[in-house]
Short mmCIF file of C-alpha atoms in Angstrom, two decimals:
data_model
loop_
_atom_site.label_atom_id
_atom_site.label_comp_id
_atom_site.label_asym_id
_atom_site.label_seq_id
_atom_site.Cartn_x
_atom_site.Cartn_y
_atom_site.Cartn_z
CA UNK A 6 80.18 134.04 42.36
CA UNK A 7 79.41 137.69 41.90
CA UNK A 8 78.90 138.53 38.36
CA UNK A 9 78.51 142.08 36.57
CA UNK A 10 76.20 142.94 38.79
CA UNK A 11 77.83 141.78 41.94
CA UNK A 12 81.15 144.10 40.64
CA UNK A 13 79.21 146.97 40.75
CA UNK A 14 77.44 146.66 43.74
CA UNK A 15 80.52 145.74 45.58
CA UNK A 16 82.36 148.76 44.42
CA UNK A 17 79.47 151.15 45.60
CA UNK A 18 79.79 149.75 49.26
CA UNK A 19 83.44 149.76 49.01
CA UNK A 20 82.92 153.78 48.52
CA UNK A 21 80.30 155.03 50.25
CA UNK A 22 79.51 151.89 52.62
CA UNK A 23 77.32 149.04 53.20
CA UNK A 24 74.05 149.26 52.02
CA UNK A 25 70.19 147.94 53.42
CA UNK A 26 68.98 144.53 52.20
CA UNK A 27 66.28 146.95 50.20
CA UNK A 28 68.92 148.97 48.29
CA UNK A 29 70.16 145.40 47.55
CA UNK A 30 66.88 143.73 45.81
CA UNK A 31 65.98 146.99 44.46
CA UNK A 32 69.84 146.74 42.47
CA UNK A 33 69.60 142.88 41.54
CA UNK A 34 65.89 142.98 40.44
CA UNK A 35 65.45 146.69 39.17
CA UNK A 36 69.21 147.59 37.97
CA UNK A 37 68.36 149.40 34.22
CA UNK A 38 70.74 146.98 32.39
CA UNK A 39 71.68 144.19 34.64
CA UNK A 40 68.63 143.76 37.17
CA UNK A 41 67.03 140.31 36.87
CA UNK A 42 63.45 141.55 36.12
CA UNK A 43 64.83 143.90 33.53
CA UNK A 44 66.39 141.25 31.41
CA UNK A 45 65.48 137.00 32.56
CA UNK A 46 62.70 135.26 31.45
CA UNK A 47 62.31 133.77 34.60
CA UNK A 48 58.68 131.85 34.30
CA UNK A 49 58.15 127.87 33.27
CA UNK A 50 60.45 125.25 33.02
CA UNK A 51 63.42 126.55 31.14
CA UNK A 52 63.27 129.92 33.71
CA UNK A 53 63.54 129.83 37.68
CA UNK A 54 59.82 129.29 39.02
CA UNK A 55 56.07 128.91 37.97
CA UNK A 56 53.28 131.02 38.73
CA UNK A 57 50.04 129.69 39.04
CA UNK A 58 48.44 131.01 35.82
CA UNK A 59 51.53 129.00 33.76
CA UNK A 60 49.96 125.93 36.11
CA UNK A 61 46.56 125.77 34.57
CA UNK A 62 44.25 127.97 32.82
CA UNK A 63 41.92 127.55 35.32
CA UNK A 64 43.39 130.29 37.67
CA UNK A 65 43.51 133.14 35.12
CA UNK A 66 39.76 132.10 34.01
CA UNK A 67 38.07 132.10 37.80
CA UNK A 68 40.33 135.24 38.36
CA UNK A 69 38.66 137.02 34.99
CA UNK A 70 35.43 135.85 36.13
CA UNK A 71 35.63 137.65 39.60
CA UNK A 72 36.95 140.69 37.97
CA UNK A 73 33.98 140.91 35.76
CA UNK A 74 31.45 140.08 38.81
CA UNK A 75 33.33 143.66 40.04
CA UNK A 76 32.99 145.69 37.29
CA UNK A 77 29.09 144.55 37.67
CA UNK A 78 29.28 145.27 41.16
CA UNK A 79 30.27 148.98 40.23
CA UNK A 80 27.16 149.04 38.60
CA UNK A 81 29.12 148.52 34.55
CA UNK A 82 31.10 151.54 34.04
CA UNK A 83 31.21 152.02 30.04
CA UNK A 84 35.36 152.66 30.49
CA UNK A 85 37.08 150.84 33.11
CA UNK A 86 41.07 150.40 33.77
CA UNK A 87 41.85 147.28 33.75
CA UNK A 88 45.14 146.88 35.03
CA UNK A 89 47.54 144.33 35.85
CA UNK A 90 51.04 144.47 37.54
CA UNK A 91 53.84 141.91 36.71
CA UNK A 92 51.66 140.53 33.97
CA UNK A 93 54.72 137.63 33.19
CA UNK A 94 54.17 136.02 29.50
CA UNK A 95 50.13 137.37 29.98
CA UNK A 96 49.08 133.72 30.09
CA UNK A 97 46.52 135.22 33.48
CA UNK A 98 45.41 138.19 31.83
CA UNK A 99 44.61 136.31 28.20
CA UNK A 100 42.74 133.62 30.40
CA UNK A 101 40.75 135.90 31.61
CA UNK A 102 39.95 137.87 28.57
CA UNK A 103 39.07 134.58 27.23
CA UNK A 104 36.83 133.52 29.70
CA UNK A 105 34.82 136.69 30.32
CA UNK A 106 33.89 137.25 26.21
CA UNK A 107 30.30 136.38 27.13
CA UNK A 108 30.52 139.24 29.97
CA UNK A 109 27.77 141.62 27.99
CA UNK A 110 29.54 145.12 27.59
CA UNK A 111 32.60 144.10 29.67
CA UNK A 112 34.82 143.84 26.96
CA UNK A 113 33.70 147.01 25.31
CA UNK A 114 34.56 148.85 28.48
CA UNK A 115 38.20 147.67 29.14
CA UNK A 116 40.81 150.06 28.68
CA UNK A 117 43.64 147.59 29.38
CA UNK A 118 47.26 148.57 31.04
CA UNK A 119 50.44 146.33 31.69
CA UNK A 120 52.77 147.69 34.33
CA UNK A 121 56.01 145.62 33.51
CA UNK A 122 59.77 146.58 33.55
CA UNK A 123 61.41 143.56 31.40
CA UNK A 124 61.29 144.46 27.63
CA UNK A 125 61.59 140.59 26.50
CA UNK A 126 58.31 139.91 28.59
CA UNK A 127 56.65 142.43 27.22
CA UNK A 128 57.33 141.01 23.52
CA UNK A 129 55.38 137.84 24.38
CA UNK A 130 52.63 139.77 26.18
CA UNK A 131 52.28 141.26 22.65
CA UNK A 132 51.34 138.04 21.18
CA UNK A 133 49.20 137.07 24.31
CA UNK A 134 47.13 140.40 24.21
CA UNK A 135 47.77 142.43 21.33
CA UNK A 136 44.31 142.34 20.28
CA UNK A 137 42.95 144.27 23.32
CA UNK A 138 45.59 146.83 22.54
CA UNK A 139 47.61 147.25 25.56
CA UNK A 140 49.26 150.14 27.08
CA UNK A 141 52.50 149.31 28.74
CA UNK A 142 53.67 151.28 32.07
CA UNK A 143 56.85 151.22 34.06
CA UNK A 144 55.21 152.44 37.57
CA UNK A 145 51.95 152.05 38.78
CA UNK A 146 51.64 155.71 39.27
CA UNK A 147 51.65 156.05 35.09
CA UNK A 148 48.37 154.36 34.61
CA UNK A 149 45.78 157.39 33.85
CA UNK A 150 42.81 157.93 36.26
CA UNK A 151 39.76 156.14 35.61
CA UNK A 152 37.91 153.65 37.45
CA UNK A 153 40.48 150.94 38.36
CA UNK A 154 40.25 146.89 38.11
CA UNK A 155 43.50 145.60 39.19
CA UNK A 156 44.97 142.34 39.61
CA UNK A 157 48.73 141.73 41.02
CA UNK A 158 49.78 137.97 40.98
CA UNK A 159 53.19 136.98 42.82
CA UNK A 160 53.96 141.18 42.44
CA UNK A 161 54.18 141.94 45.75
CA UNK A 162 56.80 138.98 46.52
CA UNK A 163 59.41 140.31 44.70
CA UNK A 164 59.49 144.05 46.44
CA UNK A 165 62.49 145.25 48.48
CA UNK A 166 62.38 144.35 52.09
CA UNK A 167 64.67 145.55 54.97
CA UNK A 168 65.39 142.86 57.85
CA UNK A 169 66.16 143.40 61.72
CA UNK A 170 67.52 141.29 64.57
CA UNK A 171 66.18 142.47 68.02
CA UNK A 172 69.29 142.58 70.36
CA UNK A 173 69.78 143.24 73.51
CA UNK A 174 70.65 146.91 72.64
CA UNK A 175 67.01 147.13 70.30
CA UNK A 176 66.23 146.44 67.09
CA UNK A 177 69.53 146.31 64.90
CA UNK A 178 69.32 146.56 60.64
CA UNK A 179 71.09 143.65 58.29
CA UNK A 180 73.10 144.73 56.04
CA UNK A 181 75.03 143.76 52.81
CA UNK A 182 78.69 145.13 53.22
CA UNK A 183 82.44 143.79 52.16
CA UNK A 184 84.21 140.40 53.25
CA UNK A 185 87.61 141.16 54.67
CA UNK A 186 89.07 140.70 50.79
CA UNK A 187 87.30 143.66 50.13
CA UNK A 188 85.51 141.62 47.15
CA UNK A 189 83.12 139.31 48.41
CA UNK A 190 79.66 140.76 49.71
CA UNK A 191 78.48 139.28 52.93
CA UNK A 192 75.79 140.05 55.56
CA UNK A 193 76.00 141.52 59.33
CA UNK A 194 73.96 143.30 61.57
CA UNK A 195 74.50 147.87 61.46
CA UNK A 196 76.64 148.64 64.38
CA UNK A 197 73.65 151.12 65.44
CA UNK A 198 70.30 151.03 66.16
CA UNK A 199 68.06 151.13 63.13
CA UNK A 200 65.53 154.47 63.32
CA UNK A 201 62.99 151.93 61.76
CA UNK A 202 62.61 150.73 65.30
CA UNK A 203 59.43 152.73 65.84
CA UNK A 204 57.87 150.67 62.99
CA UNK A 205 58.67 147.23 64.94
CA UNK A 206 57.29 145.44 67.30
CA UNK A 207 58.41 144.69 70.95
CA UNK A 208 59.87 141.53 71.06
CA UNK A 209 62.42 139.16 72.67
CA UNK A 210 65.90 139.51 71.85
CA UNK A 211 67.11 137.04 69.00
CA UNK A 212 63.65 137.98 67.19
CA UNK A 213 63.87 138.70 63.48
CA UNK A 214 61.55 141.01 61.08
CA UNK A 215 61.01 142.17 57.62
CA UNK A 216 59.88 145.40 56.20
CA UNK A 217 58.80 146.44 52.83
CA UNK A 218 58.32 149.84 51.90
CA UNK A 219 57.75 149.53 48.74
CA UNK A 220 55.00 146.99 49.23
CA UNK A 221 53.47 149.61 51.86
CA UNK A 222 53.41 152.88 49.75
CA UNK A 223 52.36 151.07 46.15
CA UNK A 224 49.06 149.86 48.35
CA UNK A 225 48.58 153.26 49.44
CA UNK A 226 48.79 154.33 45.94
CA UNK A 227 46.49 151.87 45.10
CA UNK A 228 43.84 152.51 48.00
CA UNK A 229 43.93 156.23 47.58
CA UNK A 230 43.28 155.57 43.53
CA UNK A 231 40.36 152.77 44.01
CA UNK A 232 38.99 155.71 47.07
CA UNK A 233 39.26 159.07 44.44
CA UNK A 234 38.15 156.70 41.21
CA UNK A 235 36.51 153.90 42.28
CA UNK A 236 36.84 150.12 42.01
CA UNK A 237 38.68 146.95 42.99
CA UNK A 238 42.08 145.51 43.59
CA UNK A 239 43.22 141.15 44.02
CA UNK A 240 46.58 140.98 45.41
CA UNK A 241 47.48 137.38 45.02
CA UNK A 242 50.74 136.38 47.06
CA UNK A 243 52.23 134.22 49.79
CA UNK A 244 52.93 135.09 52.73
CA UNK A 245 51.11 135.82 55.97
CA UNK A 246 48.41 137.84 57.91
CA UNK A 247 50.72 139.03 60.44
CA UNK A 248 49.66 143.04 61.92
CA UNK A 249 51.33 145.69 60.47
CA UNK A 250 54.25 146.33 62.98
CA UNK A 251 54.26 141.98 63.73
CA UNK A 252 57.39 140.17 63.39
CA UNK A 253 58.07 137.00 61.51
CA UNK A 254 61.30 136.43 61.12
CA UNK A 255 63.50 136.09 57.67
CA UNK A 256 61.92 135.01 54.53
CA UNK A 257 63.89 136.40 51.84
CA UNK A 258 64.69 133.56 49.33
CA UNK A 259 66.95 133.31 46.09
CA UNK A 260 65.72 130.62 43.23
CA UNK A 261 67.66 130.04 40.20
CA UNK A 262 67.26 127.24 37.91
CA UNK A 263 63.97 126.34 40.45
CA UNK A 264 66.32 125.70 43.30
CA UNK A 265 67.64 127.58 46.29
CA UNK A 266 70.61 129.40 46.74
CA UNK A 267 72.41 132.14 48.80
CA UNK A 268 70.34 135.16 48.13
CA UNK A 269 74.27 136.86 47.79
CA UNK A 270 74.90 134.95 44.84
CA UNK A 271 75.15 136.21 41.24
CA UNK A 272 72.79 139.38 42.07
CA UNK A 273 70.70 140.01 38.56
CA UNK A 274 70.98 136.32 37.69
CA UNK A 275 69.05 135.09 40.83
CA UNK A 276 65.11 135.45 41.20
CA UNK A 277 64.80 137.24 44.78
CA UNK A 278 61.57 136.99 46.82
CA UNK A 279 60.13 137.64 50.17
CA UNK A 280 56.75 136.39 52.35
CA UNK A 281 53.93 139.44 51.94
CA UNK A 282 52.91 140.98 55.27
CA UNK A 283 49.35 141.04 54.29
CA UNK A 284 48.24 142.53 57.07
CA UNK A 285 50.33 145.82 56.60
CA UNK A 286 48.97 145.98 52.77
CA UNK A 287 45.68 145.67 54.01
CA UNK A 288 46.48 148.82 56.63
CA UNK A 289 48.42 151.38 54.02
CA UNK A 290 45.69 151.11 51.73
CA UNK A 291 43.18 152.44 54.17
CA UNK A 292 40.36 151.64 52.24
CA UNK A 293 38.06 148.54 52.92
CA UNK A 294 39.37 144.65 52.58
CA UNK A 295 38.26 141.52 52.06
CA UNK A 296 40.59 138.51 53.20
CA UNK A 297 43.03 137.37 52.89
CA UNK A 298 42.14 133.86 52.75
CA UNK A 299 43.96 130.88 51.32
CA UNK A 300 44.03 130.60 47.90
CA UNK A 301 42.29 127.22 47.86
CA UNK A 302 39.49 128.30 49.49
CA UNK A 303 39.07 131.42 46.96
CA UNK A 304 39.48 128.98 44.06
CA UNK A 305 36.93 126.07 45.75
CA UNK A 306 34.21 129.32 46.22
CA UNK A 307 34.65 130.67 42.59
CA UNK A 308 33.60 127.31 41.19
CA UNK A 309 37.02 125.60 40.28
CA UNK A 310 36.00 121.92 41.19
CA UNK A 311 33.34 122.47 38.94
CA UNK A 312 35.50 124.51 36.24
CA UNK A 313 37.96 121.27 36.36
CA UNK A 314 35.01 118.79 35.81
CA UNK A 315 33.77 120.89 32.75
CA UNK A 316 37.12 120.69 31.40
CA UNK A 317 37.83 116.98 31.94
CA UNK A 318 34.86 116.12 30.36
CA UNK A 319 35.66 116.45 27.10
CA UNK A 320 39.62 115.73 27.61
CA UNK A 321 41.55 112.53 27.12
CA UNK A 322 43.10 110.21 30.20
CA UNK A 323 46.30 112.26 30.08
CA UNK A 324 44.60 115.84 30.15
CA UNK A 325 42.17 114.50 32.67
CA UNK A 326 45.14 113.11 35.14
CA UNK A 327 46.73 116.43 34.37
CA UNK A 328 44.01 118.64 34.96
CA UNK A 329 44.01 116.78 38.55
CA UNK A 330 47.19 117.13 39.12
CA UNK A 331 47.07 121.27 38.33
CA UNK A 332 43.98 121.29 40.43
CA UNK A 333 45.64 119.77 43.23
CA UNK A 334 48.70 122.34 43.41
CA UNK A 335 46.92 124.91 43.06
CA UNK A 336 44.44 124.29 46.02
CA UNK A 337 45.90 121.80 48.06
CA UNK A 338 46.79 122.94 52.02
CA UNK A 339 50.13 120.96 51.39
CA UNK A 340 50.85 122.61 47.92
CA UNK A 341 49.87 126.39 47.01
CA UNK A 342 46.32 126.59 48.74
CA UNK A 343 47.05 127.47 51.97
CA UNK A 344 50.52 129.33 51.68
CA UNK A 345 48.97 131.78 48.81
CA UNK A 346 47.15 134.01 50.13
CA UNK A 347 44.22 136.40 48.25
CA UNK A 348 43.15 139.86 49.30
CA UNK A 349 40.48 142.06 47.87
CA UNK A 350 40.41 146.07 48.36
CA UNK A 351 37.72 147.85 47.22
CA UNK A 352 36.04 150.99 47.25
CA UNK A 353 32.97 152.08 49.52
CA UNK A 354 30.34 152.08 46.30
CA UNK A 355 29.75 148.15 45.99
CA UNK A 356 29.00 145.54 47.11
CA UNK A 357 31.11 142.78 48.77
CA UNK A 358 32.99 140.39 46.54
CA UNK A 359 32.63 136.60 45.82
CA UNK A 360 35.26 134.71 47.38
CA UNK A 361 35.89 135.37 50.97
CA UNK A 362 33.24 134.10 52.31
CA UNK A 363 31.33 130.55 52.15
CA UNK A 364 27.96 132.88 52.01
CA UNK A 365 26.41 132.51 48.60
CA UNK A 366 26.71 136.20 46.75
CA UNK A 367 23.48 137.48 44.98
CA UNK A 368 25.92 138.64 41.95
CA UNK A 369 26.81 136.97 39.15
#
């Protein structure tokens, strides 16, 4: 099945060609009127996958609580940026709003800024946030200059990616072209070599690797805004700590209705994904990192154990056994603790940040 969507995008290959696997997320997800982040409410049970903050509240308050430990660490600016990409329904950012009202002068100091695409999200981040008085941005590069806190939950994921096969010829593009009915899209390999060969590693033929662009220059945009204004970026994502130019074969995925499916199928219906090189973020923002490590062990050095027996103290059986079982997904090696990944960027001005290391910090 193709859908709206699929129509159009078959029609532009049929007249000017096949296109990259980029131009094809950047269409499904981004398209003004029929991409899927522009109109699907895709988070919780009813939508096509859960974040962590829609998990517990746990993650959005240890998150706020390391945010604030950063604006301390940049020595408590009295206006501060605080900025978060892909906020979803806001359920992170109102967590950890919530948990940092005790945060002497923090509050005061947030100037807060949403950068979100999908107008129905954007209603219920209203009601999660309207009383620290948003500003809502389509692009990163519309927040205003300031000193920057910045948080990106499963953001980076959903950026365009390009895939190559190494061949015996070099490294060859995939691309999304025309069955023989002239109808159906389908996937095969450029008939030339791809000039993004340069960017990829040498490797045995048969070899596969992905490369996002987009994910490279929006951390550049972010490094060269934390190195001109100051402050601190979390990038929280899964994928892998791979080198920049490393090669890790395919891992562009397609959920709908919290199941898998041909990453072809009904484009702008279907939620589209991909593993984060972390490793190239970390190099295009060319400003100082921290990580990534796992998420569990970011969680387990913020405190959550401790978080989760604060909580089930004054819960009943059920909330205790599901306070466990939220606990449990969220750090667990076999569940989202080891496959998440966190990484910190930062500017040159502070100090290092709780988190990423099992050495106690001095902050607080």
């Amino acid at each position: 099945m193709t859908g709206e969507l699929g129509r159009s995008i078959a029609r532009r290959i049929a007249l000017t060609g096949p296109i990259s696997i980029a131009d094809f997320m950047a269409e499904a997800l981004g398209h003004p009127r029929l991409g899927y982040y522009r109109t699907a409410l895709p988070l919780g049970a009813a939508g096509d996958f859960t974040t962590a903050p829609e998990i517990s509240q746990m993650f959005g308050e240890l998150l706020g609580a390391w945010l604030a430990e950063r604006w301390r660490a940049m020595s408590s600016p009295a206006a501060v940026r605080l900025v978060e990409l892909g906020p979803g329904r806001g359920t992170l950012m109102a967590d950890a709003l919530r948990a940092t009202r005790g945060v002497t002068g923090f509050h005061a100091a947030i100037d807060l800024h949403l950068v979100e695409i999908n107008e129905r999200l954007r209603e219920l981040q209203v009601v999660a946030l309207d009383a620290f008085r948003p500003t809502w941005h389509a692009r990163f590069d519309d927040v205003p200059a300031g000193p920057m806190l910045l948080v990106a939950n499963e953001f980076f994921d959903a950026l365009p990616v390009r895939q190559f096969e190494r061949t015996p010829r070099g490294w060859i593009e995939r691309m999304v072209g025309l069955a023989d009915d002239g109808e159906t899209l389908r996937l095969a390999l450029a008939p030339g070599l791809t000039p993004f060969a340069s960017a990829l590693p040498d490797a045995p033929v048969g070899a596969q690797a992905e490369l996002s662009e987009s994910g490279r220059t929006l951390a550049a945009a972010i490094g060269a805004r934390l190195e001109r204004d100051g402050g601190w970026a979390l990038i929280v994502d899964y994928g892998h700590d791979a080198g920049p130019d490393g090669a890790h074969g395919w891992s562009l995925q397609a959920v709908r209705g919290h199941r898998g499916t041909d990453i072809l199928d009904r484009p702008g219906e279907t939620d589209l994904s991909a593993h984060v090189d972390f490793a190239a973020l970390a190099h295009a923002t060319g400003q100082p990192t921290f990580g990534p490590v796992g998420q569990g062990d970011f969680l387990r050095r913020l405190g959550i154990a401790a978080r989760a027996e604060a909580l089930k103290a004054r819960a009943s059986e059920a909330q205790r056994g599901a306070l466990d079982a939220a606990l449990a997904r969220l750090i667990a090696p076999d569940q989202m603790g080891t496959l998440f990944r966190v990484l910190a960027v930062g500017d040159t001005r502070s100090a290092a940040p709780v988190g990423f290391s099992d050495i106690p910090s001095d902050a607080t």
